[in-house]
PDB file of C-alpha atoms in Angstrom:
ATOM      1  CA  VAL A 651      11.414 -11.310   5.245  1.00 89.00           C
ATOM      2  CA  GLN A 652       8.714  -8.978   5.901  1.00 93.00           C
ATOM      3  CA  LEU A 653       7.908  -5.670   4.213  1.00 95.00           C
ATOM      4  CA  VAL A 654       4.806  -3.848   5.252  1.00 97.00           C
ATOM      5  CA  GLU A 655       3.891  -0.393   3.793  1.00 97.00           C
ATOM      6  CA  SER A 656       1.597   2.137   5.363  1.00 98.00           C
ATOM      7  CA  GLY A 657       0.728   5.820   4.595  1.00 98.00           C
ATOM      8  CA  GLY A 658      -1.097   5.606   1.475  1.00 97.00           C
ATOM      9  CA  GLY A 659      -4.363   7.676   0.960  1.00 98.00           C
ATOM     10  CA  SER A 660      -6.255  10.067  -1.293  1.00 98.00           C
ATOM     11  CA  VAL A 661      -5.068  13.729  -1.518  1.00 98.00           C
ATOM     12  CA  GLN A 662      -5.956  16.509  -3.773  1.00 98.00           C
ATOM     13  CA  SER A 663      -3.205  17.779  -6.438  1.00 98.00           C
ATOM     14  CA  GLY A 664      -0.302  19.640  -4.694  1.00 98.00           C
ATOM     15  CA  GLY A 665      -0.869  17.561  -1.651  1.00 98.00           C
ATOM     16  CA  SER A 666       1.645  15.473   0.420  1.00 98.00           C
ATOM     17  CA  LEU A 667       1.917  12.045   2.004  1.00 98.00           C
ATOM     18  CA  ARG A 668       4.631  10.266   3.799  1.00 98.00           C
ATOM     19  CA  LEU A 669       4.871   6.231   3.025  1.00 98.00           C
ATOM     20  CA  SER A 670       6.502   4.391   5.612  1.00 98.00           C
ATOM     21  CA  CYS A 671       7.584   0.489   5.073  1.00 97.00           C
ATOM     22  CA  ALA A 672       8.808  -1.748   8.101  1.00 95.00           C
ATOM     23  CA  ALA A 673      11.144  -4.227   7.256  1.00 91.00           C
ATOM     24  CA  SER A 674      11.815  -7.324   9.635  1.00 89.00           C
ATOM     25  CA  GLU A 675      14.196 -10.418   9.090  1.00 87.00           C
ATOM     26  CA  TYR A 676      16.208  -8.325   6.790  1.00 86.00           C
ATOM     27  CA  PRO A 677      19.777  -6.393   7.152  1.00 84.00           C
ATOM     28  CA  TYR A 678      18.242  -3.437   6.464  1.00 77.00           C
ATOM     29  CA  SER A 679      20.911  -0.975   7.217  1.00 79.00           C
ATOM     30  CA  ARG A 680      23.491  -2.838   4.859  1.00 86.00           C
ATOM     31  CA  SER A 681      21.390  -3.172   1.917  1.00 90.00           C
ATOM     32  CA  CYS A 682      19.714  -1.104  -0.890  1.00 94.00           C
ATOM     33  CA  MET A 683      16.398  -0.406  -0.576  1.00 95.00           C
ATOM     34  CA  GLY A 684      13.500   0.893  -3.001  1.00 97.00           C
ATOM     35  CA  TRP A 685      10.295   2.241  -3.735  1.00 98.00           C
ATOM     36  CA  PHE A 686       8.312   1.365  -6.741  1.00 98.00           C
ATOM     37  CA  ARG A 687       5.028   2.015  -7.968  1.00 98.00           C
ATOM     38  CA  GLN A 688       2.129   0.434 -10.497  1.00 98.00           C
ATOM     39  CA  ALA A 689      -0.422   2.129 -12.061  1.00 97.00           C
ATOM     40  CA  PRO A 690      -3.588   0.408 -13.707  1.00 92.00           C
ATOM     41  CA  GLY A 691      -2.355  -1.003 -16.975  1.00 94.00           C
ATOM     42  CA  LYS A 692       1.065   0.267 -16.653  1.00 96.00           C
ATOM     43  CA  GLU A 693       4.360  -1.604 -15.689  1.00 96.00           C
ATOM     44  CA  ARG A 694       5.792  -1.567 -12.505  1.00 97.00           C
ATOM     45  CA  GLU A 695       8.606   1.440 -12.192  1.00 97.00           C
ATOM     46  CA  GLY A 696      11.140   2.386  -9.951  1.00 98.00           C
ATOM     47  CA  VAL A 697      10.547   5.574  -7.855  1.00 98.00           C
ATOM     48  CA  ALA A 698      13.523   5.863  -5.683  1.00 98.00           C
ATOM     49  CA  GLN A 699      16.136   3.822  -3.953  1.00 97.00           C
ATOM     50  CA  ILE A 700      18.628   4.384  -1.203  1.00 96.00           C
ATOM     51  CA  ASP A 701      21.885   2.721  -0.488  1.00 94.00           C
ATOM     52  CA  ASN A 702      23.695   1.293   2.662  1.00 90.00           C
ATOM     53  CA  ASP A 703      25.516   4.598   2.654  1.00 91.00           C
ATOM     54  CA  GLY A 704      22.567   6.871   2.360  1.00 92.00           C
ATOM     55  CA  SER A 705      23.165   7.796  -1.291  1.00 95.00           C
ATOM     56  CA  THR A 706      19.786   8.201  -3.174  1.00 97.00           C
ATOM     57  CA  ARG A 707      18.352   7.759  -6.840  1.00 97.00           C
ATOM     58  CA  TYR A 708      15.437   8.862  -8.200  1.00 97.00           C
ATOM     59  CA  ALA A 709      13.236   8.806 -11.370  1.00 97.00           C
ATOM     60  CA  ASP A 710      13.181  11.901 -13.432  1.00 97.00           C
ATOM     61  CA  SER A 711       9.551  12.137 -12.748  1.00 97.00           C
ATOM     62  CA  VAL A 712       9.860  12.696  -8.983  1.00 98.00           C
ATOM     63  CA  LYS A 713      13.113  14.326  -8.700  1.00 98.00           C
ATOM     64  CA  GLY A 714      12.591  17.507  -6.658  1.00 98.00           C
ATOM     65  CA  ARG A 715       9.292  16.312  -5.410  1.00 98.00           C
ATOM     66  CA  PHE A 716       9.763  12.754  -3.422  1.00 98.00           C
ATOM     67  CA  THR A 717      12.478  12.087  -0.876  1.00 98.00           C
ATOM     68  CA  ILE A 718      13.568   8.464   0.225  1.00 98.00           C
ATOM     69  CA  SER A 719      15.050   8.292   3.593  1.00 97.00           C
ATOM     70  CA  LYS A 720      15.406   5.501   6.063  1.00 94.00           C
ATOM     71  CA  ASP A 721      15.816   4.973   9.855  1.00 92.00           C
ATOM     72  CA  ASN A 722      18.068   1.970  10.670  1.00 88.00           C
ATOM     73  CA  ALA A 723      17.385   1.974  14.506  1.00 89.00           C
ATOM     74  CA  LYS A 724      13.562   1.576  13.447  1.00 91.00           C
ATOM     75  CA  ASN A 725      14.181  -0.815  10.336  1.00 90.00           C
ATOM     76  CA  THR A 726      11.888   1.721   8.421  1.00 94.00           C
ATOM     77  CA  LEU A 727      11.921   3.049   5.020  1.00 96.00           C
ATOM     78  CA  TYR A 728      10.163   6.364   4.044  1.00 98.00           C
ATOM     79  CA  LEU A 729       9.014   8.041   0.895  1.00 98.00           C
ATOM     80  CA  GLN A 730       8.205  11.702   1.453  1.00 98.00           C
ATOM     81  CA  MET A 731       5.864  12.983  -1.382  1.00 98.00           C
ATOM     82  CA  ASN A 732       5.196  16.594  -2.034  1.00 98.00           C
ATOM     83  CA  SER A 733       3.540  18.338  -4.990  1.00 98.00           C
ATOM     84  CA  LEU A 734       1.792  15.178  -5.727  1.00 98.00           C
ATOM     85  CA  GLN A 735      -0.055  15.300  -8.993  1.00 98.00           C
ATOM     86  CA  PRO A 736      -2.677  12.851 -10.769  1.00 97.00           C
ATOM     87  CA  GLU A 737      -0.026  11.073 -12.575  1.00 97.00           C
ATOM     88  CA  ASP A 738       1.193   9.990  -9.386  1.00 98.00           C
ATOM     89  CA  THR A 739      -1.727   7.935  -8.545  1.00 98.00           C
ATOM     90  CA  ALA A 740      -0.599   4.092  -8.373  1.00 98.00           C
ATOM     91  CA  MET A 741       0.021   1.336  -5.875  1.00 98.00           C
ATOM     92  CA  TYR A 742       3.251   1.966  -4.106  1.00 98.00           C
ATOM     93  CA  TYR A 743       5.610  -0.808  -3.098  1.00 98.00           C
ATOM     94  CA  CYS A 744       8.629  -1.262  -0.992  1.00 97.00           C
ATOM     95  CA  ALA A 745      11.111  -3.680  -2.119  1.00 96.00           C
ATOM     96  CA  ALA A 746      14.344  -5.067  -1.130  1.00 93.00           C
ATOM     97  CA  PRO A 747      17.204  -6.852  -3.221  1.00 90.00           C
ATOM     98  CA  VAL A 748      19.243 -10.041  -1.890  1.00 88.00           C
ATOM     99  CA  PHE A 749      20.904  -9.672   1.495  1.00 88.00           C
ATOM    100  CA  PHE A 750      23.824  -6.915   1.500  1.00 88.00           C
ATOM    101  CA  ALA A 751      23.215  -5.820  -2.295  1.00 88.00           C
ATOM    102  CA  SER A 752      24.032  -2.635  -3.265  1.00 90.00           C
ATOM    103  CA  CYS A 753      22.238  -0.052  -5.279  1.00 93.00           C
ATOM    104  CA  SER A 754      23.446   0.696  -8.617  1.00 91.00           C
ATOM    105  CA  PRO A 755      26.044   3.634  -8.503  1.00 87.00           C
ATOM    106  CA  GLN A 756      23.906   6.063 -10.673  1.00 86.00           C
ATOM    107  CA  ASN A 757      20.820   4.650 -12.085  1.00 92.00           C
ATOM    108  CA  LEU A 758      17.709   2.939 -10.382  1.00 96.00           C
ATOM    109  CA  LEU A 759      17.882  -1.070 -10.115  1.00 95.00           C
ATOM    110  CA  PRO A 760      15.202  -2.720 -11.976  1.00 95.00           C
ATOM    111  CA  ALA A 761      12.421  -4.646 -10.271  1.00 95.00           C
ATOM    112  CA  SER A 762      13.914  -7.766 -11.366  1.00 95.00           C
ATOM    113  CA  ARG A 763      16.695  -7.170  -9.017  1.00 94.00           C
ATOM    114  CA  PHE A 764      14.321  -7.390  -5.938  1.00 95.00           C
ATOM    115  CA  PRO A 765      13.007 -10.399  -4.631  1.00 95.00           C
ATOM    116  CA  TYR A 766      11.443  -9.308  -1.595  1.00 95.00           C
ATOM    117  CA  TRP A 767       8.148  -7.096  -1.675  1.00 97.00           C
ATOM    118  CA  GLY A 768       5.616  -5.551   0.420  1.00 97.00           C
ATOM    119  CA  ARG A 769       2.066  -5.636  -0.519  1.00 97.00           C
ATOM    120  CA  GLY A 770       1.594  -2.239  -1.399  1.00 98.00           C
ATOM    121  CA  THR A 771      -0.250   0.896  -0.490  1.00 98.00           C
ATOM    122  CA  GLN A 772      -2.473   2.744  -2.661  1.00 98.00           C
ATOM    123  CA  VAL A 773      -1.768   6.636  -3.497  1.00 98.00           C
ATOM    124  CA  THR A 774      -4.733   8.290  -5.123  1.00 98.00           C
ATOM    125  CA  VAL A 775      -4.281  11.920  -6.378  1.00 98.00           C
ATOM    126  CA  SER A 776      -7.193  13.889  -7.547  1.00 97.00           C
ATOM    127  CA  SER A 777      -7.105  17.267  -9.700  1.00 94.00           C
TER     128      SER A 777
END
């Protein structure tokens, strides 16, 4: 399984970025997929997850600003991030659970449920 993120960068507060995650050797369309982030000195936290039926879940801190989506034909996961704030600064990771696993019905699955990870892409938001 390979997950490769792209799209990170440096933006000013209020700006936007779109992250992408290309997946290979993985049943992308039939499994939960997620985005996590980790800021220096902090634990990795879930940001957004999308289930095989397209249903989505978000961390409270990003609701209304971030949108997770996927293109099954391209085996690519996206995270559109709008109204970025300095507190969004972190390394962002794409993650996948075991094959064919579903997301939690309501909450974000913890990082421990995701054995497959990309290397991350850095997002830096300046005030």
